[in-house]
């Protein structure tokens, strides 16, 4: 038994600690991979991410069940076109026929050997829905427990994190909502939550609030988190500010003044705003989207994007 109190080595307060496992779970198309790719890239560069900002860049290994080509496509959707040397990818589908059986027998041992061969000392390893965090098969005919976590695997992962003095972030799917699992607490929606919370340091639950908004529920095993439910823009994962809380600047108010109650010539409207007031396309886009959401413009979001493209051609 230890004689002295010991404390965890913190990477991100509440969320990421060396020698510990954090889970991020969400349904299909919730944005798990896009968010974590965006986050890993920011942490490797020492830039702010949705969790905040670190004082120094991290060495990150991203272990993905998807191919390198597919990951490249996903990274481009969040603005990533180059990777720093300390952001290292390991793509399971790209293993050679000789390597694949060894990985399947002992995934963590395989990665340990890779670290040693390449001289890599990761601070954080992200497992993007690979073996240890995949859904388990149903245990019975009427069982809905098809997405519960295997506690033994989680403990094995923690031991591996301790061995390498690194933090682990594991992504997993959560089940479709139904009458059997429609719990008000989002953390109860992942069946097997008791095992998760007992074996991990923190859990994040991701939900698509809308096409444009991602909702993230946060819970730490260590401390109470302020603002445990947060909203982010799905496009770049910046904090989402509800419309009622937006404050317009003088230029934006001037743009609104230019827009008639029942506008018909949208292209001319954007041209006037862009040319006469020298307002950027992004500012005009935000104003138009706000009006669309209020129902004051009968135009779809895609229609706004096409409008801006037309307006750009007109103004050239």
Tab-separated table of C-alpha atoms in Angstrom:
chain	number	residue	atom	x	y	z
A	1	UNK	CA	0.000	0.000	0.000
A	2	UNK	CA	1.317	3.524	-0.794
A	3	UNK	CA	2.370	5.498	2.289
A	4	UNK	CA	2.135	8.953	0.749
A	5	UNK	CA	-0.598	10.751	-1.132
A	6	UNK	CA	0.062	10.889	-4.852
A	7	UNK	CA	-1.516	13.140	-7.472
A	8	UNK	CA	-2.299	12.686	-11.125
A	9	UNK	CA	-0.136	14.342	-13.764
A	10	UNK	CA	-2.546	16.745	-15.389
A	11	UNK	CA	-2.544	17.434	-19.128
A	12	UNK	CA	-5.950	19.093	-19.349
A	13	UNK	CA	-7.666	19.807	-16.038
A	14	UNK	CA	-10.834	17.714	-15.573
A	15	UNK	CA	-10.364	15.810	-18.837
A	16	UNK	CA	-6.923	14.403	-19.669
A	17	UNK	CA	-4.384	12.943	-17.232
A	18	UNK	CA	-1.312	10.785	-17.705
A	19	UNK	CA	-1.850	7.116	-16.812
A	20	UNK	CA	-5.617	7.545	-17.142
A	21	UNK	CA	-8.319	6.881	-19.754
A	22	UNK	CA	-10.937	9.364	-20.986
A	23	UNK	CA	-13.909	8.325	-23.129
A	24	UNK	CA	-15.617	10.382	-25.850
A	25	UNK	CA	-18.829	8.779	-27.099
A	26	UNK	CA	-21.555	9.728	-29.535
A	27	UNK	CA	-23.978	8.405	-32.087
A	28	UNK	CA	-23.373	7.957	-35.785
A	29	UNK	CA	-22.443	11.233	-37.525
A	30	UNK	CA	-22.238	13.063	-34.206
A	31	UNK	CA	-18.854	14.453	-35.218
A	32	UNK	CA	-16.579	12.401	-32.947
A	33	UNK	CA	-13.745	11.905	-35.432
A	34	UNK	CA	-13.924	15.432	-36.878
A	35	UNK	CA	-13.833	16.962	-33.396
A	36	UNK	CA	-10.939	14.788	-32.221
A	37	UNK	CA	-8.905	15.322	-35.396
A	38	UNK	CA	-9.386	19.066	-34.993
A	39	UNK	CA	-8.490	18.846	-31.296
A	40	UNK	CA	-5.418	16.636	-31.804
A	41	UNK	CA	-4.064	18.959	-34.494
A	42	UNK	CA	-4.510	21.998	-32.237
A	43	UNK	CA	-2.837	20.263	-29.269
A	44	UNK	CA	0.100	19.180	-31.431
A	45	UNK	CA	0.582	22.798	-32.548
A	46	UNK	CA	0.049	24.249	-29.074
A	47	UNK	CA	-3.062	26.091	-30.258
A	48	UNK	CA	-6.433	26.458	-28.501
A	49	UNK	CA	-9.008	23.691	-28.957
A	50	UNK	CA	-12.553	23.214	-27.712
A	51	UNK	CA	-11.205	22.276	-24.262
A	52	UNK	CA	-8.987	25.348	-23.989
A	53	UNK	CA	-5.259	25.948	-24.523
A	54	UNK	CA	-2.165	24.165	-23.253
A	55	UNK	CA	1.124	25.896	-22.402
A	56	UNK	CA	3.128	23.671	-24.784
A	57	UNK	CA	2.500	21.356	-27.769
A	58	UNK	CA	1.902	17.642	-27.169
A	59	UNK	CA	3.202	14.593	-29.008
A	60	UNK	CA	0.073	12.779	-30.170
A	61	UNK	CA	-0.486	9.360	-31.724
A	62	UNK	CA	-3.838	9.013	-33.478
A	63	UNK	CA	-4.791	5.343	-33.894
A	64	UNK	CA	-7.639	5.090	-36.386
A	65	UNK	CA	-9.799	2.254	-37.681
A	66	UNK	CA	-10.036	4.213	-40.956
A	67	UNK	CA	-7.528	4.370	-43.772
A	68	UNK	CA	-5.047	7.206	-44.179
A	69	UNK	CA	-6.869	8.407	-47.308
A	70	UNK	CA	-10.198	8.613	-45.506
A	71	UNK	CA	-8.592	10.436	-42.578
A	72	UNK	CA	-7.081	12.933	-45.026
A	73	UNK	CA	-10.525	13.674	-46.432
A	74	UNK	CA	-11.933	14.187	-42.937
A	75	UNK	CA	-9.058	16.425	-41.903
A	76	UNK	CA	-9.630	18.670	-44.894
A	77	UNK	CA	-13.224	19.227	-43.726
A	78	UNK	CA	-11.862	20.863	-40.563
A	79	UNK	CA	-9.161	22.871	-42.334
A	80	UNK	CA	-6.169	20.567	-41.754
A	81	UNK	CA	-3.873	20.299	-44.770
A	82	UNK	CA	-0.486	19.582	-43.163
A	83	UNK	CA	0.608	17.705	-40.043
A	84	UNK	CA	3.418	18.653	-37.639
A	85	UNK	CA	6.012	15.979	-36.873
A	86	UNK	CA	4.566	15.466	-33.375
A	87	UNK	CA	1.124	14.483	-34.757
A	88	UNK	CA	1.575	10.826	-35.723
A	89	UNK	CA	-1.004	8.658	-37.475
A	90	UNK	CA	-1.437	4.905	-37.143
A	91	UNK	CA	-4.135	3.576	-39.505
A	92	UNK	CA	-5.212	-0.012	-38.874
A	93	UNK	CA	-6.529	-0.706	-42.422
A	94	UNK	CA	-3.134	0.213	-43.872
A	95	UNK	CA	-1.256	-2.512	-41.990
A	96	UNK	CA	0.481	-5.055	-44.183
A	97	UNK	CA	-0.815	-8.652	-44.370
A	98	UNK	CA	2.057	-9.699	-42.103
A	99	UNK	CA	1.420	-6.946	-39.533
A	100	UNK	CA	-2.358	-7.270	-39.255
A	101	UNK	CA	-2.430	-10.635	-37.377
A	102	UNK	CA	0.119	-9.370	-34.840
A	103	UNK	CA	-1.972	-6.261	-34.223
A	104	UNK	CA	-5.167	-8.286	-33.796
A	105	UNK	CA	-3.495	-10.609	-31.263
A	106	UNK	CA	-2.137	-7.806	-29.082
A	107	UNK	CA	-2.997	-4.262	-30.242
A	108	UNK	CA	-1.369	-2.483	-27.310
A	109	UNK	CA	1.787	-4.587	-27.431
A	110	UNK	CA	1.998	-3.929	-31.170
A	111	UNK	CA	1.798	-0.168	-30.572
A	112	UNK	CA	4.409	-0.368	-27.799
A	113	UNK	CA	6.832	-1.988	-30.233
A	114	UNK	CA	6.077	0.707	-32.810
A	115	UNK	CA	6.812	3.428	-30.244
A	116	UNK	CA	10.153	1.796	-29.396
A	117	UNK	CA	11.161	1.288	-33.033
A	118	UNK	CA	10.346	4.885	-33.998
A	119	UNK	CA	11.668	6.460	-30.810
A	120	UNK	CA	8.260	7.983	-30.041
A	121	UNK	CA	7.266	9.101	-26.544
A	122	UNK	CA	3.602	10.115	-26.838
A	123	UNK	CA	1.860	12.409	-24.385
A	124	UNK	CA	-1.578	11.412	-25.659
A	125	UNK	CA	-2.856	8.442	-27.666
A	126	UNK	CA	-6.283	8.731	-29.289
A	127	UNK	CA	-8.065	5.510	-30.240
A	128	UNK	CA	-10.691	6.293	-32.838
A	129	UNK	CA	-13.212	3.485	-32.296
A	130	UNK	CA	-10.676	0.680	-32.621
A	131	UNK	CA	-10.772	-2.701	-30.952
A	132	UNK	CA	-10.737	-1.786	-27.273
A	133	UNK	CA	-13.595	0.669	-27.537
A	134	UNK	CA	-15.886	-1.079	-29.987
A	135	UNK	CA	-19.399	-2.227	-29.183
A	136	UNK	CA	-19.838	-5.664	-27.695
A	137	UNK	CA	-22.379	-8.128	-29.206
A	138	UNK	CA	-25.792	-8.438	-27.505
A	139	UNK	CA	-25.808	-10.808	-24.550
A	140	UNK	CA	-29.357	-12.035	-25.049
A	141	UNK	CA	-32.322	-12.027	-27.353
A	142	UNK	CA	-33.957	-8.968	-25.813
A	143	UNK	CA	-30.757	-7.266	-24.738
A	144	UNK	CA	-30.161	-3.631	-25.669
A	145	UNK	CA	-26.709	-3.797	-24.108
A	146	UNK	CA	-24.970	-3.922	-27.477
A	147	UNK	CA	-22.857	-0.848	-26.808
A	148	UNK	CA	-21.613	-1.454	-23.301
A	149	UNK	CA	-17.907	-1.169	-22.563
A	150	UNK	CA	-15.763	-4.072	-21.539
A	151	UNK	CA	-14.429	-3.168	-18.093
A	152	UNK	CA	-11.528	-5.579	-18.409
A	153	UNK	CA	-10.391	-3.878	-21.616
A	154	UNK	CA	-10.622	-0.444	-20.006
A	155	UNK	CA	-8.474	-1.559	-17.078
A	156	UNK	CA	-5.980	-3.118	-19.492
A	157	UNK	CA	-5.842	0.200	-21.344
A	158	UNK	CA	-5.202	2.067	-18.093
A	159	UNK	CA	-2.311	-0.266	-17.228
A	160	UNK	CA	-0.847	0.348	-20.684
A	161	UNK	CA	-1.190	4.132	-20.192
A	162	UNK	CA	0.649	3.816	-16.873
A	163	UNK	CA	3.402	1.770	-18.502
A	164	UNK	CA	4.048	4.538	-21.056
A	165	UNK	CA	3.192	7.535	-18.826
A	166	UNK	CA	0.652	8.834	-21.328
A	167	UNK	CA	-3.001	9.841	-21.457
A	168	UNK	CA	-5.524	7.807	-23.453
A	169	UNK	CA	-8.587	9.212	-25.184
A	170	UNK	CA	-10.893	6.536	-26.581
A	171	UNK	CA	-13.752	7.205	-29.002
A	172	UNK	CA	-16.805	5.004	-29.059
A	173	UNK	CA	-20.259	4.813	-30.575
A	174	UNK	CA	-23.349	5.175	-28.429
A	175	UNK	CA	-26.585	3.402	-29.296
A	176	UNK	CA	-29.585	4.775	-31.127
A	177	UNK	CA	-32.170	6.254	-28.817
A	178	UNK	CA	-35.261	4.116	-28.283
A	179	UNK	CA	-37.934	3.611	-25.648
A	180	UNK	CA	-35.617	1.176	-23.865
A	181	UNK	CA	-32.707	3.594	-23.490
A	182	UNK	CA	-34.253	7.082	-23.667
A	183	UNK	CA	-32.789	8.261	-20.364
A	184	UNK	CA	-32.890	11.971	-19.419
A	185	UNK	CA	-29.263	11.890	-18.247
A	186	UNK	CA	-27.073	11.631	-21.391
A	187	UNK	CA	-24.482	9.595	-19.484
A	188	UNK	CA	-27.070	6.910	-18.776
A	189	UNK	CA	-27.755	6.553	-22.493
A	190	UNK	CA	-24.529	4.599	-22.893
A	191	UNK	CA	-25.360	1.271	-21.394
A	192	UNK	CA	-22.657	0.119	-19.057
A	193	UNK	CA	-22.084	3.637	-17.718
A	194	UNK	CA	-21.175	2.315	-14.271
A	195	UNK	CA	-18.172	0.502	-15.744
A	196	UNK	CA	-17.202	3.574	-17.753
A	197	UNK	CA	-17.294	6.027	-14.859
A	198	UNK	CA	-15.545	3.601	-12.519
A	199	UNK	CA	-12.687	2.865	-14.917
A	200	UNK	CA	-12.104	6.243	-16.563
A	201	UNK	CA	-11.130	9.685	-15.376
A	202	UNK	CA	-13.644	11.587	-17.517
A	203	UNK	CA	-16.359	11.063	-20.122
A	204	UNK	CA	-17.621	13.242	-22.982
A	205	UNK	CA	-20.940	12.608	-24.728
A	206	UNK	CA	-21.387	14.190	-28.176
A	207	UNK	CA	-24.769	14.958	-29.735
A	208	UNK	CA	-25.709	16.788	-32.925
A	209	UNK	CA	-28.063	19.500	-31.721
A	210	UNK	CA	-28.669	20.520	-35.348
A	211	UNK	CA	-26.831	20.519	-38.667
A	212	UNK	CA	-24.787	23.484	-37.451
A	213	UNK	CA	-24.482	22.886	-33.701
A	214	UNK	CA	-22.672	20.189	-31.690
A	215	UNK	CA	-23.617	19.611	-28.046
A	216	UNK	CA	-20.942	18.176	-25.722
A	217	UNK	CA	-21.750	16.849	-22.240
A	218	UNK	CA	-18.723	16.678	-19.932
A	219	UNK	CA	-18.295	14.739	-16.695
A	220	UNK	CA	-15.131	14.237	-14.663
A	221	UNK	CA	-14.502	11.555	-12.084
A	222	UNK	CA	-12.344	14.033	-10.136
A	223	UNK	CA	-14.116	17.377	-9.872
A	224	UNK	CA	-17.357	19.128	-10.679
A	225	UNK	CA	-17.166	20.853	-14.077
A	226	UNK	CA	-18.563	24.309	-14.593
A	227	UNK	CA	-20.787	24.492	-17.682
A	228	UNK	CA	-20.909	20.682	-18.094
A	229	UNK	CA	-23.039	21.003	-21.252
A	230	UNK	CA	-21.541	23.161	-24.003
A	231	UNK	CA	-22.478	24.086	-27.558
A	232	UNK	CA	-20.033	24.406	-30.455
A	233	UNK	CA	-20.301	25.417	-34.093
A	234	UNK	CA	-20.022	22.214	-36.098
A	235	UNK	CA	-17.995	23.890	-38.855
A	236	UNK	CA	-14.939	24.850	-36.764
A	237	UNK	CA	-15.851	23.774	-33.182
A	238	UNK	CA	-15.722	27.326	-31.873
A	239	UNK	CA	-18.154	28.096	-29.015
A	240	UNK	CA	-21.697	28.502	-30.309
A	241	UNK	CA	-23.498	31.625	-29.144
A	242	UNK	CA	-27.315	31.388	-29.310
A	243	UNK	CA	-28.924	34.023	-31.444
A	244	UNK	CA	-30.528	35.818	-28.528
A	245	UNK	CA	-27.095	36.449	-26.999
A	246	UNK	CA	-25.516	37.908	-30.151
A	247	UNK	CA	-24.663	41.590	-30.011
A	248	UNK	CA	-24.389	43.418	-33.331
A	249	UNK	CA	-21.660	45.950	-33.974
A	250	UNK	CA	-22.226	49.276	-35.765
A	251	UNK	CA	-21.377	47.857	-39.187
A	252	UNK	CA	-23.671	44.867	-38.732
A	253	UNK	CA	-26.508	47.162	-37.668
A	254	UNK	CA	-25.847	49.199	-40.811
A	255	UNK	CA	-26.130	46.054	-42.921
A	256	UNK	CA	-29.456	45.191	-41.332
A	257	UNK	CA	-30.688	48.686	-42.119
A	258	UNK	CA	-29.952	48.068	-45.800
A	259	UNK	CA	-32.091	44.929	-45.936
A	260	UNK	CA	-35.746	45.581	-46.829
A	261	UNK	CA	-38.568	43.794	-44.990
A	262	UNK	CA	-39.318	41.602	-48.010
A	263	UNK	CA	-36.091	41.479	-50.000
A	264	UNK	CA	-36.176	40.257	-53.569
A	265	UNK	CA	-32.779	41.094	-55.050
A	266	UNK	CA	-30.532	39.211	-52.639
A	267	UNK	CA	-27.503	39.557	-54.883
A	268	UNK	CA	-27.752	43.344	-54.941
A	269	UNK	CA	-28.286	43.366	-51.194
A	270	UNK	CA	-25.043	41.478	-50.526
A	271	UNK	CA	-23.197	43.542	-53.125
A	272	UNK	CA	-24.231	46.765	-51.374
A	273	UNK	CA	-23.215	45.388	-47.975
A	274	UNK	CA	-19.851	44.142	-49.214
A	275	UNK	CA	-18.891	47.100	-51.389
A	276	UNK	CA	-20.342	50.123	-49.601
A	277	UNK	CA	-19.676	49.032	-46.026
A	278	UNK	CA	-16.510	46.971	-46.652
A	279	UNK	CA	-17.877	44.072	-44.642
A	280	UNK	CA	-16.386	40.640	-45.177
A	281	UNK	CA	-18.303	37.746	-46.702
A	282	UNK	CA	-18.248	35.912	-43.371
A	283	UNK	CA	-19.942	38.826	-41.598
A	284	UNK	CA	-22.597	39.073	-44.311
A	285	UNK	CA	-23.077	35.292	-44.129
A	286	UNK	CA	-23.630	35.405	-40.360
A	287	UNK	CA	-26.238	38.134	-40.713
A	288	UNK	CA	-28.083	36.333	-43.489
A	289	UNK	CA	-28.071	33.041	-41.607
A	290	UNK	CA	-29.464	34.813	-38.533
A	291	UNK	CA	-32.277	36.230	-40.641
A	292	UNK	CA	-32.962	32.812	-42.164
A	293	UNK	CA	-33.234	31.237	-38.707
A	294	UNK	CA	-35.630	34.003	-37.627
A	295	UNK	CA	-37.794	33.286	-40.636
A	296	UNK	CA	-37.301	36.771	-42.063
A	297	UNK	CA	-35.636	35.401	-45.205
A	298	UNK	CA	-37.252	32.507	-47.049
A	299	UNK	CA	-33.968	30.955	-48.075
A	300	UNK	CA	-32.192	27.734	-47.160
A	301	UNK	CA	-28.685	27.676	-45.708
A	302	UNK	CA	-27.401	26.291	-49.014
A	303	UNK	CA	-29.200	29.147	-50.732
A	304	UNK	CA	-27.259	31.649	-48.634
A	305	UNK	CA	-23.973	30.030	-49.674
A	306	UNK	CA	-24.955	30.160	-53.364
A	307	UNK	CA	-26.022	33.764	-52.926
A	308	UNK	CA	-22.635	34.734	-51.539
A	309	UNK	CA	-20.880	33.015	-54.422
A	310	UNK	CA	-23.039	34.930	-56.919
A	311	UNK	CA	-22.467	38.177	-55.091
A	312	UNK	CA	-18.716	37.626	-55.155
A	313	UNK	CA	-18.795	37.169	-58.941
A	314	UNK	CA	-20.948	40.290	-59.356
A	315	UNK	CA	-18.611	42.407	-57.272
A	316	UNK	CA	-15.496	41.378	-59.205
